[in-house]
PDB file of N, CA and C in Angstrom:
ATOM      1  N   UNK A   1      12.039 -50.121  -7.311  1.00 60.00           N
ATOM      2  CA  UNK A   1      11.758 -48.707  -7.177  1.00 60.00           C
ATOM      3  C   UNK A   1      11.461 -48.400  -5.710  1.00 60.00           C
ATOM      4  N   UNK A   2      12.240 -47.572  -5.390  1.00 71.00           N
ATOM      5  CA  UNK A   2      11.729 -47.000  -3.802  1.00 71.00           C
ATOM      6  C   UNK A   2      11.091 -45.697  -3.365  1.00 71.00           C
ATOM      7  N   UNK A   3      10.188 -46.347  -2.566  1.00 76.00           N
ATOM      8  CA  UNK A   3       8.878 -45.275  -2.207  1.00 76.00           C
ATOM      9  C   UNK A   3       9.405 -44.265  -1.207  1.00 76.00           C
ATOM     10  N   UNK A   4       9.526 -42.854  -1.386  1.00 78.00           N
ATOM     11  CA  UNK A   4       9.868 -41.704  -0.546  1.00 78.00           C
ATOM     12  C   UNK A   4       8.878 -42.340   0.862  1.00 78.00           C
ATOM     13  N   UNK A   5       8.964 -41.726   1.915  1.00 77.00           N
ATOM     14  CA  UNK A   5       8.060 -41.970   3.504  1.00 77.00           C
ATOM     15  C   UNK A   5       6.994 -40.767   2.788  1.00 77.00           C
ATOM     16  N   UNK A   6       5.658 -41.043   3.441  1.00 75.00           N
ATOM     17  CA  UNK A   6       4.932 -39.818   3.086  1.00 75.00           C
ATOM     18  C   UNK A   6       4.963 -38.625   4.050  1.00 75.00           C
ATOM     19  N   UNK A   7       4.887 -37.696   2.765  1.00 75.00           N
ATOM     20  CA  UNK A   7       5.481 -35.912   3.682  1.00 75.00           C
ATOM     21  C   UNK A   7       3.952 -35.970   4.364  1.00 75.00           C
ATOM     22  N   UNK A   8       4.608 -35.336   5.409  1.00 71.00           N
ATOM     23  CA  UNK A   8       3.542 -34.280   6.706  1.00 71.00           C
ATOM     24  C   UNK A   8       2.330 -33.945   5.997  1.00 71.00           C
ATOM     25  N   UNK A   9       1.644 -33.831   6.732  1.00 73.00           N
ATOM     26  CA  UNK A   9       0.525 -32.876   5.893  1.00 73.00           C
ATOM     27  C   UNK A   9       0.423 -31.318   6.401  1.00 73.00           C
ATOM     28  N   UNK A  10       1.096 -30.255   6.018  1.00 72.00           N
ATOM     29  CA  UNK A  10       1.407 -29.678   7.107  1.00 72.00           C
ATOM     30  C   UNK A  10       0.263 -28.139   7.001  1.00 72.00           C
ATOM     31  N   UNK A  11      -0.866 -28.587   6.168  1.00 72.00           N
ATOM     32  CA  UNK A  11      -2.228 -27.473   6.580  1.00 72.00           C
ATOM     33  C   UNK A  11      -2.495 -28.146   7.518  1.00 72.00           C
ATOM     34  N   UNK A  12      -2.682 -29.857   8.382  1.00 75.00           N
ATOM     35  CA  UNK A  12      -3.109 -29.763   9.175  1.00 75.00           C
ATOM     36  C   UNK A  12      -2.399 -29.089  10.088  1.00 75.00           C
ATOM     37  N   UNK A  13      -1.287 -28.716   9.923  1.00 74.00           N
ATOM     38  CA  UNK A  13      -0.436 -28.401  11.309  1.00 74.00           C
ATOM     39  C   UNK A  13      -0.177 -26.702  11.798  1.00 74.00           C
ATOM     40  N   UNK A  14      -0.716 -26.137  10.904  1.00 73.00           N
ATOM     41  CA  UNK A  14      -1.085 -24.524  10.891  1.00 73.00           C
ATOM     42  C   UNK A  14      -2.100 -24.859  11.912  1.00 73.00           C
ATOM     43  N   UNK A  15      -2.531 -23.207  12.208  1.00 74.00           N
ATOM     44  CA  UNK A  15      -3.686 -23.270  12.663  1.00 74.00           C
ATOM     45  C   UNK A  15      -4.378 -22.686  11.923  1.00 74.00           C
ATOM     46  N   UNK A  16      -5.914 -22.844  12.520  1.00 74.00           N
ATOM     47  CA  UNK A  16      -6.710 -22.339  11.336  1.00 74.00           C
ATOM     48  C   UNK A  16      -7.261 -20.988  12.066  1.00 74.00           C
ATOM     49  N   UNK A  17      -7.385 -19.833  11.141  1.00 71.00           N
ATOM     50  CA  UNK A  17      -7.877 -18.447  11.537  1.00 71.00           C
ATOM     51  C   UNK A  17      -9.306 -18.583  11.369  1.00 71.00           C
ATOM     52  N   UNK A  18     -10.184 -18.638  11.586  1.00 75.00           N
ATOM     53  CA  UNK A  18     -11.580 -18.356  12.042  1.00 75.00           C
ATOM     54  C   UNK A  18     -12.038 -17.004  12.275  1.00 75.00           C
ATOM     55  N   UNK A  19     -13.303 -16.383  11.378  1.00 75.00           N
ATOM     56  CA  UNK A  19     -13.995 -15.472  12.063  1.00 75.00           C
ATOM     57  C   UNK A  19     -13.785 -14.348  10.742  1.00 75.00           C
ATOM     58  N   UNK A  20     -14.531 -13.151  10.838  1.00 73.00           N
ATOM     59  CA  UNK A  20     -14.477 -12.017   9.775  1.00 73.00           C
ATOM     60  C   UNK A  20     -13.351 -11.339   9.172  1.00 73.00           C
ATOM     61  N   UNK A  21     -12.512 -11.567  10.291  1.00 71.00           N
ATOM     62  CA  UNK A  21     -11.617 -10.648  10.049  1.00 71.00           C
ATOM     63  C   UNK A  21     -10.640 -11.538   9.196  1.00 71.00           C
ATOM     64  N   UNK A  22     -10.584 -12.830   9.513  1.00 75.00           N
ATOM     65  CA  UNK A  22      -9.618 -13.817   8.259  1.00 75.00           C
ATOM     66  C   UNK A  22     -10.286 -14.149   7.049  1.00 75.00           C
ATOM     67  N   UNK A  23     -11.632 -13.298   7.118  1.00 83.00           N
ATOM     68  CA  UNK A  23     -11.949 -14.091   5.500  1.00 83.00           C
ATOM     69  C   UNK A  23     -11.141 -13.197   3.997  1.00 83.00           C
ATOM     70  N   UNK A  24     -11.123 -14.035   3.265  1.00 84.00           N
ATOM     71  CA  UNK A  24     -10.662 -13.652   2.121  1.00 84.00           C
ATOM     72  C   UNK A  24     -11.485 -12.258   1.627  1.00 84.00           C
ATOM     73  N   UNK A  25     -12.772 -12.097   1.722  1.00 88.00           N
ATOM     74  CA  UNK A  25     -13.188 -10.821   1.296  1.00 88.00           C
ATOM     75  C   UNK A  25     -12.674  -9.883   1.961  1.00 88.00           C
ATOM     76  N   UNK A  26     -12.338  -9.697   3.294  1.00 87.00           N
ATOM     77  CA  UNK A  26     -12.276  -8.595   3.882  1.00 87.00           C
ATOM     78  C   UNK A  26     -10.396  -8.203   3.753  1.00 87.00           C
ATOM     79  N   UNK A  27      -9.822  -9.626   3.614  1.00 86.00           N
ATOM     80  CA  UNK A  27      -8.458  -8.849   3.096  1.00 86.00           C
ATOM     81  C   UNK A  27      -8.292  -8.480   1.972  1.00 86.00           C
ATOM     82  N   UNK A  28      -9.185  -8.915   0.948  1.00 91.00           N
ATOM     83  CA  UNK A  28      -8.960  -8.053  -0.312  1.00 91.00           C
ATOM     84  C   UNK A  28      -9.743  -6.777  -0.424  1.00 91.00           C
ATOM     85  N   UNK A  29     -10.673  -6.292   0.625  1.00 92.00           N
ATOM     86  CA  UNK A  29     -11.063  -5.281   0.848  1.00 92.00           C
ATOM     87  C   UNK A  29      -9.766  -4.017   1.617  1.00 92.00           C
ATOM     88  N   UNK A  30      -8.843  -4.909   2.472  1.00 92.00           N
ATOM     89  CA  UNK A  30      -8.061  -4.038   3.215  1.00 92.00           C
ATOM     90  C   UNK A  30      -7.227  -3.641   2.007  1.00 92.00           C
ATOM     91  N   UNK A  31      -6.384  -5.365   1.566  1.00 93.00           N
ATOM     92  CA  UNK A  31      -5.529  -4.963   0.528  1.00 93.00           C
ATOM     93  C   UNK A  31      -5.847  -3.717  -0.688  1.00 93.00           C
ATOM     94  N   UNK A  32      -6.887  -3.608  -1.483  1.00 96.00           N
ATOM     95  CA  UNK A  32      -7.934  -2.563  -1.788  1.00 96.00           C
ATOM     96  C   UNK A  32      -7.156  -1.265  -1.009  1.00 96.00           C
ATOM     97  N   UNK A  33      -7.348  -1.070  -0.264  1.00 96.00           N
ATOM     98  CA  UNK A  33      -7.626  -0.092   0.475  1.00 96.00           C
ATOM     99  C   UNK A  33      -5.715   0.134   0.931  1.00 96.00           C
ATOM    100  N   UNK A  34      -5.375  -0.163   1.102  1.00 96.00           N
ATOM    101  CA  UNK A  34      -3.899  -0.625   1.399  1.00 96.00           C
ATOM    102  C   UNK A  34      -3.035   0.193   0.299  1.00 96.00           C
ATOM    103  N   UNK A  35      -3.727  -0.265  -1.060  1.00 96.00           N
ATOM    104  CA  UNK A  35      -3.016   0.023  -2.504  1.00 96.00           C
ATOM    105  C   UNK A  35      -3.479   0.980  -2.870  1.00 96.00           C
ATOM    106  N   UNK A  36      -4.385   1.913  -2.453  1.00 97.00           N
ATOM    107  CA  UNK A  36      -4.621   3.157  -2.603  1.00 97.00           C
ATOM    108  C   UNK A  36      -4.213   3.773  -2.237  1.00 97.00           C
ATOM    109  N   UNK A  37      -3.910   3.767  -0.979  1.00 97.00           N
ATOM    110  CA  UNK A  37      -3.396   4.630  -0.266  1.00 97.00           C
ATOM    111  C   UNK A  37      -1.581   4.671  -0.522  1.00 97.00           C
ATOM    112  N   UNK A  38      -1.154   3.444  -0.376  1.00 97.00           N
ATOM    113  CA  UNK A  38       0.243   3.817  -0.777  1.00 97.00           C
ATOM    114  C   UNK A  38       0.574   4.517  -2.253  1.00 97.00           C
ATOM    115  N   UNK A  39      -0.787   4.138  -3.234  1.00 97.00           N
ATOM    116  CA  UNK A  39      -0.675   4.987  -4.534  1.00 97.00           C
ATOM    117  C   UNK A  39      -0.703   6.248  -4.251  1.00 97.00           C
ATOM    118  N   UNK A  40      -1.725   6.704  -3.456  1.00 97.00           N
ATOM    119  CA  UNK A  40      -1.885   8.256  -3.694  1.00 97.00           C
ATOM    120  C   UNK A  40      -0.722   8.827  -2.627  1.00 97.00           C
ATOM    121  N   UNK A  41       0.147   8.440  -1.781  1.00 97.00           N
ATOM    122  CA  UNK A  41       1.615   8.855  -0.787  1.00 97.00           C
ATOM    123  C   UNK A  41       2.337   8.643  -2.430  1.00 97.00           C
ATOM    124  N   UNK A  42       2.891   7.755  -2.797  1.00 97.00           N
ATOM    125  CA  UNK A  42       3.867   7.772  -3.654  1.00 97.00           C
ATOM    126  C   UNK A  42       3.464   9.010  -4.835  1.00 97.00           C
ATOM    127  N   UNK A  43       2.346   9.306  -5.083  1.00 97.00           N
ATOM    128  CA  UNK A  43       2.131   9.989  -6.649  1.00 97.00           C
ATOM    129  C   UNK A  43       2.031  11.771  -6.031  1.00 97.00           C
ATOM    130  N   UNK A  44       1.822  11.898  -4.450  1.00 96.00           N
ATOM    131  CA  UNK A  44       1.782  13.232  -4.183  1.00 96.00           C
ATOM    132  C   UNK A  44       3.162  13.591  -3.541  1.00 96.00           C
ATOM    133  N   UNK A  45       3.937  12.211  -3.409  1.00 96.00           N
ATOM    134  CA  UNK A  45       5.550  12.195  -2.919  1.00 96.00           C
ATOM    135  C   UNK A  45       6.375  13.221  -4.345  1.00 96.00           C
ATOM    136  N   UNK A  46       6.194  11.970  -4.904  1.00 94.00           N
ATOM    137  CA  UNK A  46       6.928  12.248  -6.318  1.00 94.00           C
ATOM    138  C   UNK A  46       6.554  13.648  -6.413  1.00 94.00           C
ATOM    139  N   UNK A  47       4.955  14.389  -6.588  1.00 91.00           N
ATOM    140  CA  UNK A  47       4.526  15.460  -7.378  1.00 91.00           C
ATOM    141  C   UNK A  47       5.055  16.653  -6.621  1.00 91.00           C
ATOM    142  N   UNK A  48       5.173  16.377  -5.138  1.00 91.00           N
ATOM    143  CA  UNK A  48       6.238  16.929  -4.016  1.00 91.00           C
ATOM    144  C   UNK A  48       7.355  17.704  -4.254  1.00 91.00           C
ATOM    145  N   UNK A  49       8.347  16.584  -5.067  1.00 92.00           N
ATOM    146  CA  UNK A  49       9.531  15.870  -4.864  1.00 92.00           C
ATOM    147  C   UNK A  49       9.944  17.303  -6.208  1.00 92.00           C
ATOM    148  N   UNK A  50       9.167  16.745  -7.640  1.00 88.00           N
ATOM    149  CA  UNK A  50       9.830  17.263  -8.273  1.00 88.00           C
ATOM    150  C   UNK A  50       9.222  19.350  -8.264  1.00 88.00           C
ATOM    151  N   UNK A  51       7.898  19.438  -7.643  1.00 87.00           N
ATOM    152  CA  UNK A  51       8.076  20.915  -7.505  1.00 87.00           C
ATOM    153  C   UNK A  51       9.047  21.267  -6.825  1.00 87.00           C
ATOM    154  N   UNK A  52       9.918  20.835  -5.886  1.00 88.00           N
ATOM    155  CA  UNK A  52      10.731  21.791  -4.822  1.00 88.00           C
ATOM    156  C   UNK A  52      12.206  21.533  -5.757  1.00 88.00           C
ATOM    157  N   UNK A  53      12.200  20.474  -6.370  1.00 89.00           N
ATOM    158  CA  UNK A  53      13.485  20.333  -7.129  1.00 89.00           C
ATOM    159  C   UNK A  53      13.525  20.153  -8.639  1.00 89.00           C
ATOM    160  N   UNK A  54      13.072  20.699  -9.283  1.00 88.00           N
ATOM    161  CA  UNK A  54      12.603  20.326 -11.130  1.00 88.00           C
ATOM    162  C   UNK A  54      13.787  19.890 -11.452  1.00 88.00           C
ATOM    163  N   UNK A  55      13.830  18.864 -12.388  1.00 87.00           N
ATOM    164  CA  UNK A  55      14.393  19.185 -13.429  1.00 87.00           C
ATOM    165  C   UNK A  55      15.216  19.759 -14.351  1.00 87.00           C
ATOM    166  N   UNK A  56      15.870  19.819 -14.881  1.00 86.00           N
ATOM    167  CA  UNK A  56      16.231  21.529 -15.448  1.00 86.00           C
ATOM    168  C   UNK A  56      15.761  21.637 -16.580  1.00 86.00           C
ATOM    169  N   UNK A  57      14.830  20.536 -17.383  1.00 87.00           N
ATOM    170  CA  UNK A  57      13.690  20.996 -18.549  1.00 87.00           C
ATOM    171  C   UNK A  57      12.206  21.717 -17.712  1.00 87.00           C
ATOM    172  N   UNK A  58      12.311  21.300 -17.094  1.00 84.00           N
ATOM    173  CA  UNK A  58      10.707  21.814 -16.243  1.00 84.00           C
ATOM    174  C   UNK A  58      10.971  22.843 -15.681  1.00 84.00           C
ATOM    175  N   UNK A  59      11.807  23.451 -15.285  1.00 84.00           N
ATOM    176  CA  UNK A  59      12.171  24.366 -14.236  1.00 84.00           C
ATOM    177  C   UNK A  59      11.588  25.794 -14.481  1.00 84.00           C
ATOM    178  N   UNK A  60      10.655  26.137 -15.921  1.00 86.00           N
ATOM    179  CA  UNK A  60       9.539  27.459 -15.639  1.00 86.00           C
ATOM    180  C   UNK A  60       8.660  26.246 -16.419  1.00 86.00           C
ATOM    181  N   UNK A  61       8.465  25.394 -16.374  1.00 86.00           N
ATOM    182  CA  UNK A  61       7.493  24.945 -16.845  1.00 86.00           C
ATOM    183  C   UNK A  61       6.129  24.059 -15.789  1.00 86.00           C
ATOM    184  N   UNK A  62       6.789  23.559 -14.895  1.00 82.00           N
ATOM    185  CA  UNK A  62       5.487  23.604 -13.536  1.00 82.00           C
ATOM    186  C   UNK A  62       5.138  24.679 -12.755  1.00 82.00           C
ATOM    187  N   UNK A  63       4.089  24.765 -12.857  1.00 82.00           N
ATOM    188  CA  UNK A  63       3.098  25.457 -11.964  1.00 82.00           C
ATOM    189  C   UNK A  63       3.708  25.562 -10.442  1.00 82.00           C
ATOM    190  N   UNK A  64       3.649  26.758 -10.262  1.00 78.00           N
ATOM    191  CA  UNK A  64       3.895  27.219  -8.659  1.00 78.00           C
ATOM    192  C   UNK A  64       2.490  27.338  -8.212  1.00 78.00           C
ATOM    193  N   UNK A  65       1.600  27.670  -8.858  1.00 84.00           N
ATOM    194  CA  UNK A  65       0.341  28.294  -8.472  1.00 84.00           C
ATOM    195  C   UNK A  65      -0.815  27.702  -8.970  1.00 84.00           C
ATOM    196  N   UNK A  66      -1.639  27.275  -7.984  1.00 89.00           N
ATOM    197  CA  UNK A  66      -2.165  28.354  -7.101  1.00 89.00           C
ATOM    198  C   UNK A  66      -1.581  27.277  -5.416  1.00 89.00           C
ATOM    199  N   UNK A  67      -1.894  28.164  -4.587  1.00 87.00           N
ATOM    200  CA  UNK A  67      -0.854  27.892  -3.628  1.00 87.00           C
ATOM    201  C   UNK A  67      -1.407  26.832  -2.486  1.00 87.00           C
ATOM    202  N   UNK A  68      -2.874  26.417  -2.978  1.00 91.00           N
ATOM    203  CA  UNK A  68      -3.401  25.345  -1.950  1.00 91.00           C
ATOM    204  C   UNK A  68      -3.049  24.187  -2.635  1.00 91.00           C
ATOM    205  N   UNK A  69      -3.337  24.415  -4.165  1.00 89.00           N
ATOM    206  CA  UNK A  69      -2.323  22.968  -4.457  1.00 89.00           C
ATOM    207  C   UNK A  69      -1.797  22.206  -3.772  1.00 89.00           C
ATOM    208  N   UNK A  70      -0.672  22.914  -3.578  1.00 88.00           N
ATOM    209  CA  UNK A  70       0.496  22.618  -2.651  1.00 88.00           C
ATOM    210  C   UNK A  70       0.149  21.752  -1.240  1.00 88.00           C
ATOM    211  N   UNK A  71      -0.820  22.362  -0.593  1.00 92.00           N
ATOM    212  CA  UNK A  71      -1.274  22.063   0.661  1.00 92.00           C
ATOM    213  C   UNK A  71      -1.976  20.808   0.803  1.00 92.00           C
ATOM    214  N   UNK A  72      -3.028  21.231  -0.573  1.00 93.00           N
ATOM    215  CA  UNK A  72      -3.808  19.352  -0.825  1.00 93.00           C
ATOM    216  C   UNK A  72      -2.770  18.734  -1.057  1.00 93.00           C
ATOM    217  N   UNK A  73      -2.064  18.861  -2.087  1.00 93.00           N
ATOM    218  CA  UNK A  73      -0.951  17.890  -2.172  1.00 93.00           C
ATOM    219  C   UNK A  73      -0.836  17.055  -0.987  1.00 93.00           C
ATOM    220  N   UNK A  74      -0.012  18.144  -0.166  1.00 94.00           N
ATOM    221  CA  UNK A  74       0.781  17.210   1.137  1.00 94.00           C
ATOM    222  C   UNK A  74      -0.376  17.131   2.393  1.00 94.00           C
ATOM    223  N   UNK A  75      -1.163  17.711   2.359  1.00 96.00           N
ATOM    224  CA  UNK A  75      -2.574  17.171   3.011  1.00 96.00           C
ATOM    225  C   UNK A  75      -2.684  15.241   2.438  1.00 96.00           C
ATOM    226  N   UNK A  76      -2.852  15.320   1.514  1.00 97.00           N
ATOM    227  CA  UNK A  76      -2.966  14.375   0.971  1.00 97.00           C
ATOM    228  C   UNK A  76      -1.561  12.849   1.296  1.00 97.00           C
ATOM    229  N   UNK A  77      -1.072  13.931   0.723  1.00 96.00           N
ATOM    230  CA  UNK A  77       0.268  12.603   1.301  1.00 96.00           C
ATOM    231  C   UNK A  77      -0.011  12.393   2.981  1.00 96.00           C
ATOM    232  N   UNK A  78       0.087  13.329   3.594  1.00 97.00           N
ATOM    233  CA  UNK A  78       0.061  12.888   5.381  1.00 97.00           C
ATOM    234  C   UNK A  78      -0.890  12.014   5.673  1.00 97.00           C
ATOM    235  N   UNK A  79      -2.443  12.623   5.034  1.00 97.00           N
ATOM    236  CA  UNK A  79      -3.219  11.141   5.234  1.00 97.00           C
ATOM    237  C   UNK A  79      -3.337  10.349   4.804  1.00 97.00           C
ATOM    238  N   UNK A  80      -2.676   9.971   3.615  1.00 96.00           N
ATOM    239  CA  UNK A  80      -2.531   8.492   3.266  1.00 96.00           C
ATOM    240  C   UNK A  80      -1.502   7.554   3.703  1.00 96.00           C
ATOM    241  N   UNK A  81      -0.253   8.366   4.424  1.00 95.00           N
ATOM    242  CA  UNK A  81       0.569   7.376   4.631  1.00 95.00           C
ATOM    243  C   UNK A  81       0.453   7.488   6.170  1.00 95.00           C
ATOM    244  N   UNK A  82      -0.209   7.918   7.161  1.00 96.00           N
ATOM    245  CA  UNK A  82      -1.120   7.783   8.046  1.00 96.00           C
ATOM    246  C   UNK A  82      -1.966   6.566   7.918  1.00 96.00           C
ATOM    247  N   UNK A  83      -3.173   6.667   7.006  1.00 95.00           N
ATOM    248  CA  UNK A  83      -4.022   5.634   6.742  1.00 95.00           C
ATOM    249  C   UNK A  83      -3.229   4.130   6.291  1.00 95.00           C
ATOM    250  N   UNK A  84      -2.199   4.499   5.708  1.00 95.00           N
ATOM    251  CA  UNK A  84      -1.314   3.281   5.209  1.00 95.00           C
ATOM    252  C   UNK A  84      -1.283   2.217   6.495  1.00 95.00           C
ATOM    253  N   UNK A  85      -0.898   3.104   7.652  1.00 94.00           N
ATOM    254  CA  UNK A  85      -0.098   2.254   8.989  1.00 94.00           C
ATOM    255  C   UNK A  85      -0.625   1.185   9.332  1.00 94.00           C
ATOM    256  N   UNK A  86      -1.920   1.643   9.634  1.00 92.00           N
ATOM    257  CA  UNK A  86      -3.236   0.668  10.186  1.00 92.00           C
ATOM    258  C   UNK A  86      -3.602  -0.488   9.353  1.00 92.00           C
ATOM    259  N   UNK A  87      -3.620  -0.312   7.821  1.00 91.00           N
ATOM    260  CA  UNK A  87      -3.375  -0.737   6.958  1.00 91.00           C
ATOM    261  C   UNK A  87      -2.817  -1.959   6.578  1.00 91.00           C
ATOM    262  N   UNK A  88      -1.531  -1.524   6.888  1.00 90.00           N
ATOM    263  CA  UNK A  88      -0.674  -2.697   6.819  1.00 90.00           C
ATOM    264  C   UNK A  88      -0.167  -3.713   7.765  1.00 90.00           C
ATOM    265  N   UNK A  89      -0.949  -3.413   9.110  1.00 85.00           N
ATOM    266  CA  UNK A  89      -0.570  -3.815  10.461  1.00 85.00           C
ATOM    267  C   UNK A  89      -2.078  -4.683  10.422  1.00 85.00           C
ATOM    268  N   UNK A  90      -3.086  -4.922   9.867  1.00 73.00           N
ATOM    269  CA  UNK A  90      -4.003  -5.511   9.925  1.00 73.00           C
ATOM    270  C   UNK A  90      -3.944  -7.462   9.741  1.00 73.00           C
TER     271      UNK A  90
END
């Protein structure tokens, strides 16, 4: 029977990240924070998406009004996929 050579060990050969910003809590705090934000861009995208273009079952059946809606809406989308950037560049 023949013995393979033994593989590398190759965590030693990474380097190692050190310090707050690599610990595991704080990226599942970003990630957290990461997945919110791309939730609430995608769900005020979509809610966007289909007022300006319905459907043709919905088409008197969503709400036009009242007209800040609208504004939080895409208030909303701009700063989350704003907040996303930083986010994901961390």
């Amino acid at each position: 029977m023949e013995h393979s050579p033994p593989r590398p060990d190759f965590r030693r050969l990474l380097p190692r990240f050190t310090g707050r910003l690599h610990d595991p809590r704080t990226a599942t705090a970003i990630g957290r924070w990461l997945g919110a934000a791309f939730a609430v861009c995608l769900v005020t995208g979509v809610v966007s998406h289909y007022l300006q273009h319905p459907p043709g079952a919905l088409v008197n059946v969503l709400p036009s009004r009242p007209v800040w809606g609208y504004r939080l809406s895409q208030g909303l989308h701009v700063a989350s996929g704003i907040a996303a950037i930083p986010l994901a560049t961390c």
